[in-house]
Amino acid sequence: MKSLEELKAIREKMQGQVGLRKESDTQTRVVVGMATCGIASGARPVLVALSDAVQKKELSNVAVIQTGCIGLCQFEPIVEVLEPGKEKVTYVKVTPEKALEIVDQHLVRGQVIGEYTISNTIN
Amino acid sequence: MMTELSLNILDVAENSVRAQATLIEIEVSADMTTDLLLIVIRDNGCGMTEEQVNAVIDPFFTTRTTRKVGLGVPFFKLAAESTGGNFTITSQKGIGTVVTATFGLSHIDRMPLGDMAATIHTLIVYHPDIDFVYRYTYGEKSFTLDTREFREILGELPLDAPDVSAYILDYLRENGNETDGGNVY
């Protein structure tokens, strides 16, 4: 069994770093719908893929958060990207693979992937 | 439909979050001698009236306003009952809610338990202000994760700090594997 000793070591290491990840007006928020509709369509692996990638690429200005039902159940899993001062981008029917592309293209390079957005899906 | 029971658990536990629970206890217990899989989700949230308890089993009841159906609880109930199991909700206004589901462990229609570590990890890391107790039993073996214990060690350090989050996932995976011997069921 994994011991709590390791957790003590993490605390020692991280003491003094608390407050590093303060929310601010300049932060980009990536929101994943995690109600019944989202979960049933595969939102959990999408959420995990997003937060892993954001952490791995050290995008300290990006916060991955979850929300309830967005109201567009037929398009789940839905990922919304909210950048300060920009219009919200809604990605639909996201898979873990698409999520990684969103991180690379949109969050890192700032290019919206039009193909995966809701406006592209509806029109 | 959900493809694994761990997703049902994630979904139903989100109801506890929305009920403003500060402590959510999740128990998963597989007993080969009685051939039963028991899942209990207990919270200290706002609770429901008797009327509401009866209504949540109805797919056309939800407290939400974004859509008109609530399928979380009916999905879970169906998953249990289609394996010859039972499903009950007891709730008291102002005290909390307990959801209990039993499944025929070897029943052909029982969905696989799935990735419980991912479910519990997601719940803890995305609700770092809520306490979770997860108890997993497989036959004679068991392990418990209690975020209150973690918090005591961590002090001010939040449960969603990257290193802590990674530790929690490892803790769940390693101890889960030791408990059920890596058995997928």
Short mmCIF file of C-alpha atoms in Angstrom, two decimals:
data_model
loop_
_atom_site.label_atom_id
_atom_site.label_comp_id
_atom_site.label_asym_id
_atom_site.label_seq_id
_atom_site.Cartn_x
_atom_site.Cartn_y
_atom_site.Cartn_z
CA MET A 1 0.00 0.00 0.00
CA LYS A 2 1.14 3.48 -0.84
CA SER A 3 2.12 5.37 2.26
CA LEU A 4 1.26 8.84 3.50
CA GLU A 5 5.00 9.47 4.03
CA GLU A 6 5.25 10.36 0.36
CA LEU A 7 2.58 13.00 0.80
CA LYS A 8 4.62 14.56 3.61
CA ALA A 9 7.59 14.77 1.26
CA ILE A 10 5.43 16.53 -1.35
CA ARG A 11 4.33 19.05 1.23
CA GLU A 12 7.93 19.78 2.26
CA LYS A 13 8.89 20.25 -1.37
CA MET A 14 5.98 22.47 -2.25
CA GLN A 15 5.89 24.65 0.81
CA GLY A 16 6.36 28.23 -0.16
CA GLN A 17 4.97 27.60 -3.61
CA VAL A 18 1.39 27.88 -2.42
CA GLY A 19 -0.55 30.63 -4.12
CA LEU A 20 1.42 30.21 -7.31
CA ARG A 21 -1.66 29.36 -9.29
CA LYS A 22 -3.88 32.31 -8.43
CA GLU A 23 -6.86 32.91 -10.66
CA SER A 24 -6.61 36.15 -12.53
CA ASP A 25 -8.31 38.19 -15.23
CA THR A 26 -5.71 37.13 -17.74
CA GLN A 27 -6.36 33.43 -17.29
CA THR A 28 -7.83 31.28 -20.05
CA ARG A 29 -10.55 28.94 -18.83
CA VAL A 30 -11.21 25.59 -20.46
CA VAL A 31 -14.60 24.28 -19.38
CA VAL A 32 -15.75 20.67 -19.79
CA GLY A 33 -19.41 19.68 -19.41
CA MET A 34 -19.61 16.89 -16.83
CA ALA A 35 -23.32 16.21 -16.33
CA THR A 36 -24.95 12.85 -17.17
CA CYS A 37 -24.97 13.70 -20.88
CA GLY A 38 -21.28 14.64 -20.90
CA ILE A 39 -20.12 11.69 -18.81
CA ALA A 40 -22.14 9.21 -20.88
CA SER A 41 -20.58 10.58 -24.08
CA GLY A 42 -17.01 10.29 -22.81
CA ALA A 43 -16.26 13.57 -21.02
CA ARG A 44 -14.13 11.98 -18.30
CA PRO A 45 -11.27 10.89 -20.58
CA VAL A 46 -11.48 14.27 -22.36
CA LEU A 47 -11.15 16.11 -19.04
CA VAL A 48 -8.20 13.92 -18.05
CA ALA A 49 -6.48 14.42 -21.44
CA LEU A 50 -6.92 18.20 -21.24
CA SER A 51 -5.62 18.62 -17.71
CA ASP A 52 -2.69 16.24 -18.33
CA ALA A 53 -1.67 18.12 -21.49
CA VAL A 54 -2.04 21.55 -19.89
CA GLN A 55 0.12 20.41 -16.99
CA LYS A 56 2.71 18.73 -19.20
CA LYS A 57 3.08 21.80 -21.40
CA GLU A 58 3.21 24.00 -18.29
CA LEU A 59 0.46 26.31 -19.48
CA SER A 60 0.23 28.07 -16.13
CA ASN A 61 -2.20 30.60 -17.56
CA VAL A 62 -4.80 27.97 -18.40
CA ALA A 63 -7.29 26.55 -15.92
CA VAL A 64 -9.20 23.38 -16.81
CA ILE A 65 -12.49 23.27 -14.94
CA GLN A 66 -15.72 21.31 -15.11
CA THR A 67 -19.32 22.39 -15.23
CA GLY A 68 -22.75 20.79 -15.35
CA CYS A 69 -25.04 20.46 -18.35
CA ILE A 70 -24.40 23.14 -20.95
CA GLY A 71 -27.79 22.48 -22.55
CA LEU A 72 -26.58 21.00 -25.84
CA CYS A 73 -26.56 17.35 -24.83
CA GLN A 74 -26.53 16.03 -28.39
CA PHE A 75 -23.14 17.66 -28.97
CA GLU A 76 -21.39 16.28 -25.89
CA PRO A 77 -18.57 16.01 -24.93
CA ILE A 78 -18.39 19.80 -25.13
CA VAL A 79 -15.29 21.86 -24.37
CA GLU A 80 -15.56 25.63 -24.12
CA VAL A 81 -12.48 27.83 -24.32
CA LEU A 82 -12.87 31.23 -22.69
CA GLU A 83 -10.01 33.60 -23.31
CA PRO A 84 -10.20 37.03 -21.72
CA GLY A 85 -11.29 39.66 -24.23
CA LYS A 86 -12.18 37.10 -26.89
CA GLU A 87 -15.38 35.44 -27.96
CA LYS A 88 -16.10 32.05 -26.40
CA VAL A 89 -15.19 29.07 -28.60
CA THR A 90 -17.34 25.95 -28.22
CA TYR A 91 -15.86 22.65 -29.37
CA VAL A 92 -18.30 19.75 -29.77
CA LYS A 93 -18.08 15.95 -29.85
CA VAL A 94 -14.58 16.18 -28.45
CA THR A 95 -12.45 13.05 -28.03
CA PRO A 96 -9.17 12.78 -26.06
CA GLU A 97 -7.33 13.00 -29.42
CA LYS A 98 -9.20 16.16 -30.45
CA ALA A 99 -8.58 17.55 -26.96
CA LEU A 100 -4.83 17.25 -27.49
CA GLU A 101 -5.15 19.07 -30.83
CA ILE A 102 -7.12 21.83 -29.09
CA VAL A 103 -4.31 22.21 -26.55
CA ASP A 104 -1.61 22.33 -29.25
CA GLN A 105 -3.39 24.51 -31.79
CA HIS A 106 -5.66 26.73 -29.75
CA LEU A 107 -4.13 27.06 -26.30
CA VAL A 108 -0.48 27.04 -27.35
CA ARG A 109 -0.60 28.66 -30.82
CA GLY A 110 -3.79 30.65 -30.50
CA GLN A 111 -5.43 29.18 -33.59
CA VAL A 112 -9.07 28.14 -33.29
CA ILE A 113 -9.75 24.73 -34.90
CA GLY A 114 -12.83 25.75 -36.90
CA GLU A 115 -13.57 22.20 -37.97
CA TYR A 116 -14.41 21.09 -34.41
CA THR A 117 -16.48 24.09 -33.35
CA ILE A 118 -20.23 24.13 -32.94
CA SER A 119 -20.75 26.74 -35.65
CA ASN A 120 -19.10 24.40 -38.13
CA THR A 121 -21.19 21.44 -36.96
CA ILE A 122 -24.56 23.19 -37.20
CA ASN A 123 -24.10 25.01 -40.53
CA MET B 1 -26.28 4.64 -21.09
CA MET B 2 -23.00 4.67 -19.26
CA THR B 3 -20.42 2.16 -20.41
CA GLU B 4 -18.99 1.42 -16.97
CA LEU B 5 -20.27 1.62 -13.39
CA SER B 6 -17.50 4.02 -12.39
CA LEU B 7 -19.12 6.59 -14.69
CA ASN B 8 -22.48 6.11 -12.97
CA ILE B 9 -20.72 6.71 -9.66
CA LEU B 10 -19.07 9.89 -10.98
CA ASP B 11 -22.43 11.12 -12.25
CA VAL B 12 -24.42 10.35 -9.10
CA ALA B 13 -21.70 11.82 -6.88
CA GLU B 14 -21.99 15.06 -8.86
CA ASN B 15 -25.55 15.26 -7.51
CA SER B 16 -24.05 15.27 -4.00
CA VAL B 17 -21.76 18.12 -5.06
CA ARG B 18 -24.73 20.09 -6.31
CA ALA B 19 -26.51 19.37 -3.01
CA GLN B 20 -23.70 21.33 -1.30
CA ALA B 21 -22.29 18.33 0.52
CA THR B 22 -19.05 18.89 2.45
CA LEU B 23 -18.41 15.16 2.88
CA ILE B 24 -19.10 12.49 0.27
CA GLU B 25 -18.46 8.83 1.10
CA ILE B 26 -18.21 6.25 -1.66
CA GLU B 27 -18.06 2.56 -0.99
CA VAL B 28 -17.42 -0.17 -3.54
CA SER B 29 -17.40 -3.71 -2.31
CA ALA B 30 -17.13 -6.94 -4.31
CA ASP B 31 -18.01 -10.09 -2.43
CA MET B 32 -17.42 -13.32 -4.32
CA THR B 33 -19.02 -15.59 -1.71
CA THR B 34 -22.40 -13.84 -1.93
CA ASP B 35 -21.81 -12.94 -5.61
CA LEU B 36 -22.70 -9.30 -4.94
CA LEU B 37 -21.21 -5.98 -5.89
CA LEU B 38 -22.28 -3.21 -3.52
CA ILE B 39 -22.02 0.49 -4.31
CA VAL B 40 -22.96 3.13 -1.74
CA ILE B 41 -22.78 6.91 -2.20
CA ARG B 42 -23.50 8.84 0.97
CA ASP B 43 -23.46 12.62 1.40
CA ASN B 44 -24.23 15.27 3.99
CA GLY B 45 -25.81 17.61 1.44
CA CYS B 46 -29.14 19.39 1.56
CA GLY B 47 -31.17 16.18 1.27
CA MET B 48 -34.57 15.72 -0.33
CA THR B 49 -38.18 15.53 0.72
CA GLU B 50 -39.99 12.21 0.39
CA GLU B 51 -41.71 13.57 -2.71
CA GLN B 52 -38.40 14.48 -4.33
CA VAL B 53 -36.90 11.08 -3.50
CA ASN B 54 -39.74 9.39 -5.33
CA ALA B 55 -39.39 11.79 -8.22
CA VAL B 56 -35.64 11.37 -8.89
CA ILE B 57 -36.23 7.81 -10.04
CA ASP B 58 -38.45 9.30 -12.77
CA PRO B 59 -36.39 10.21 -15.86
CA PHE B 60 -38.60 13.23 -16.46
CA PHE B 61 -37.68 14.86 -13.17
CA THR B 62 -34.70 17.14 -12.69
CA THR B 63 -33.97 20.19 -10.56
CA ARG B 64 -31.93 21.65 -13.36
CA THR B 65 -33.25 24.25 -15.77
CA THR B 66 -31.01 23.62 -18.79
CA ARG B 67 -33.01 20.59 -19.88
CA LYS B 68 -36.14 18.71 -18.95
CA VAL B 69 -34.85 15.23 -18.21
CA GLY B 70 -32.63 13.83 -15.48
CA LEU B 71 -31.20 10.47 -16.41
CA GLY B 72 -28.39 10.04 -13.88
CA VAL B 73 -30.32 8.19 -11.19
CA PRO B 74 -32.57 6.19 -13.59
CA PHE B 75 -29.46 4.95 -15.46
CA PHE B 76 -27.88 3.76 -12.24
CA LYS B 77 -31.09 2.12 -11.05
CA LEU B 78 -31.55 0.29 -14.35
CA ALA B 79 -27.93 -0.87 -14.31
CA ALA B 80 -28.46 -2.45 -10.87
CA GLU B 81 -31.89 -3.94 -11.44
CA SER B 82 -31.01 -5.53 -14.76
CA THR B 83 -28.50 -7.72 -12.87
CA GLY B 84 -31.03 -8.92 -10.31
CA GLY B 85 -29.77 -6.32 -7.88
CA ASN B 86 -31.44 -3.66 -5.81
CA PHE B 87 -31.51 0.10 -5.81
CA THR B 88 -32.57 2.41 -2.98
CA ILE B 89 -32.34 6.09 -2.12
CA THR B 90 -32.93 7.33 1.39
CA SER B 91 -32.77 11.00 2.14
CA GLN B 92 -33.55 13.44 4.88
CA LYS B 93 -33.96 17.14 4.33
CA GLY B 94 -31.02 18.97 5.93
CA ILE B 95 -29.15 15.76 6.76
CA GLY B 96 -28.15 14.12 3.51
CA THR B 97 -28.76 11.36 1.02
CA VAL B 98 -27.68 7.74 0.70
CA VAL B 99 -27.80 5.94 -2.64
CA THR B 100 -27.33 2.17 -2.43
CA ALA B 101 -27.06 -0.16 -5.39
CA THR B 102 -26.34 -3.88 -5.44
CA PHE B 103 -25.44 -5.87 -8.51
CA GLY B 104 -25.25 -9.56 -9.30
CA LEU B 105 -21.46 -9.79 -9.55
CA SER B 106 -21.39 -12.59 -12.11
CA HIS B 107 -24.58 -11.55 -13.91
CA ILE B 108 -24.04 -11.32 -17.66
CA ASP B 109 -25.73 -7.91 -17.88
CA ARG B 110 -23.59 -6.31 -15.18
CA MET B 111 -21.52 -3.52 -16.66
CA PRO B 112 -17.81 -3.61 -15.80
CA LEU B 113 -16.80 -1.54 -12.79
CA GLY B 114 -14.37 0.40 -14.96
CA ASP B 115 -11.79 2.94 -13.92
CA MET B 116 -12.65 3.76 -10.31
CA ALA B 117 -9.31 5.49 -9.76
CA ALA B 118 -10.16 8.00 -12.52
CA THR B 119 -13.62 8.62 -11.08
CA ILE B 120 -12.44 9.24 -7.51
CA HIS B 121 -9.46 11.28 -8.71
CA THR B 122 -11.69 13.48 -10.91
CA LEU B 123 -14.10 14.03 -8.02
CA ILE B 124 -11.37 15.02 -5.56
CA VAL B 125 -9.29 17.22 -7.85
CA TYR B 126 -12.23 19.11 -9.35
CA HIS B 127 -13.90 19.63 -5.99
CA PRO B 128 -10.86 20.33 -3.80
CA ASP B 129 -12.96 21.93 -1.06
CA ILE B 130 -15.13 18.86 -0.50
CA ASP B 131 -13.96 15.92 1.58
CA PHE B 132 -14.18 12.42 0.12
CA VAL B 133 -13.90 9.04 1.74
CA TYR B 134 -13.47 6.12 -0.66
CA ARG B 135 -13.59 2.60 0.68
CA TYR B 136 -12.82 -0.25 -1.69
CA THR B 137 -13.25 -3.86 -0.68
CA TYR B 138 -12.50 -6.94 -2.75
CA GLY B 139 -13.14 -10.18 -0.92
CA GLU B 140 -11.10 -10.06 2.27
CA LYS B 141 -8.95 -7.13 1.27
CA SER B 142 -9.75 -3.44 1.41
CA PHE B 143 -8.30 0.05 1.46
CA THR B 144 -9.60 3.49 2.35
CA LEU B 145 -8.76 6.92 1.06
CA ASP B 146 -9.81 9.80 3.30
CA THR B 147 -9.08 13.32 2.06
CA ARG B 148 -9.35 14.60 5.65
CA GLU B 149 -6.19 12.61 6.44
CA PHE B 150 -4.50 14.09 3.37
CA ARG B 151 -5.54 17.60 4.35
CA GLU B 152 -4.10 17.17 7.83
CA ILE B 153 -0.70 16.44 6.30
CA LEU B 154 -0.94 19.03 3.54
CA GLY B 155 -2.00 22.00 5.64
CA GLU B 156 -2.56 24.95 3.30
CA LEU B 157 -1.49 23.04 0.20
CA PRO B 158 -4.61 22.32 -1.89
CA LEU B 159 -5.61 18.85 -3.10
CA ASP B 160 -5.56 20.07 -6.71
CA ALA B 161 -1.90 21.16 -6.64
CA PRO B 162 -0.23 19.24 -9.53
CA ASP B 163 2.08 17.05 -7.40
CA VAL B 164 -0.67 16.27 -4.91
CA SER B 165 -3.08 15.43 -7.72
CA ALA B 166 -0.55 13.02 -9.22
CA TYR B 167 0.03 11.44 -5.80
CA ILE B 168 -3.72 10.91 -5.30
CA LEU B 169 -4.04 9.12 -8.66
CA ASP B 170 -1.04 6.90 -7.88
CA TYR B 171 -2.44 6.19 -4.42
CA LEU B 172 -5.77 5.10 -5.91
CA ARG B 173 -4.23 2.98 -8.68
CA GLU B 174 -1.59 1.28 -6.54
CA ASN B 175 -3.83 0.51 -3.58
CA GLY B 176 -6.70 -0.51 -5.88
CA ASN B 177 -4.41 -2.97 -7.65
CA GLU B 178 -3.16 -4.39 -4.39
CA THR B 179 -6.71 -4.84 -3.14
CA ASP B 180 -8.13 -6.68 -6.13
CA GLY B 181 -4.86 -8.06 -7.50
CA GLY B 182 -5.38 -6.10 -10.72
CA ASN B 183 -8.54 -8.07 -11.47
CA VAL B 184 -10.68 -6.41 -14.13
CA TYR B 185 -14.37 -7.12 -13.62
#
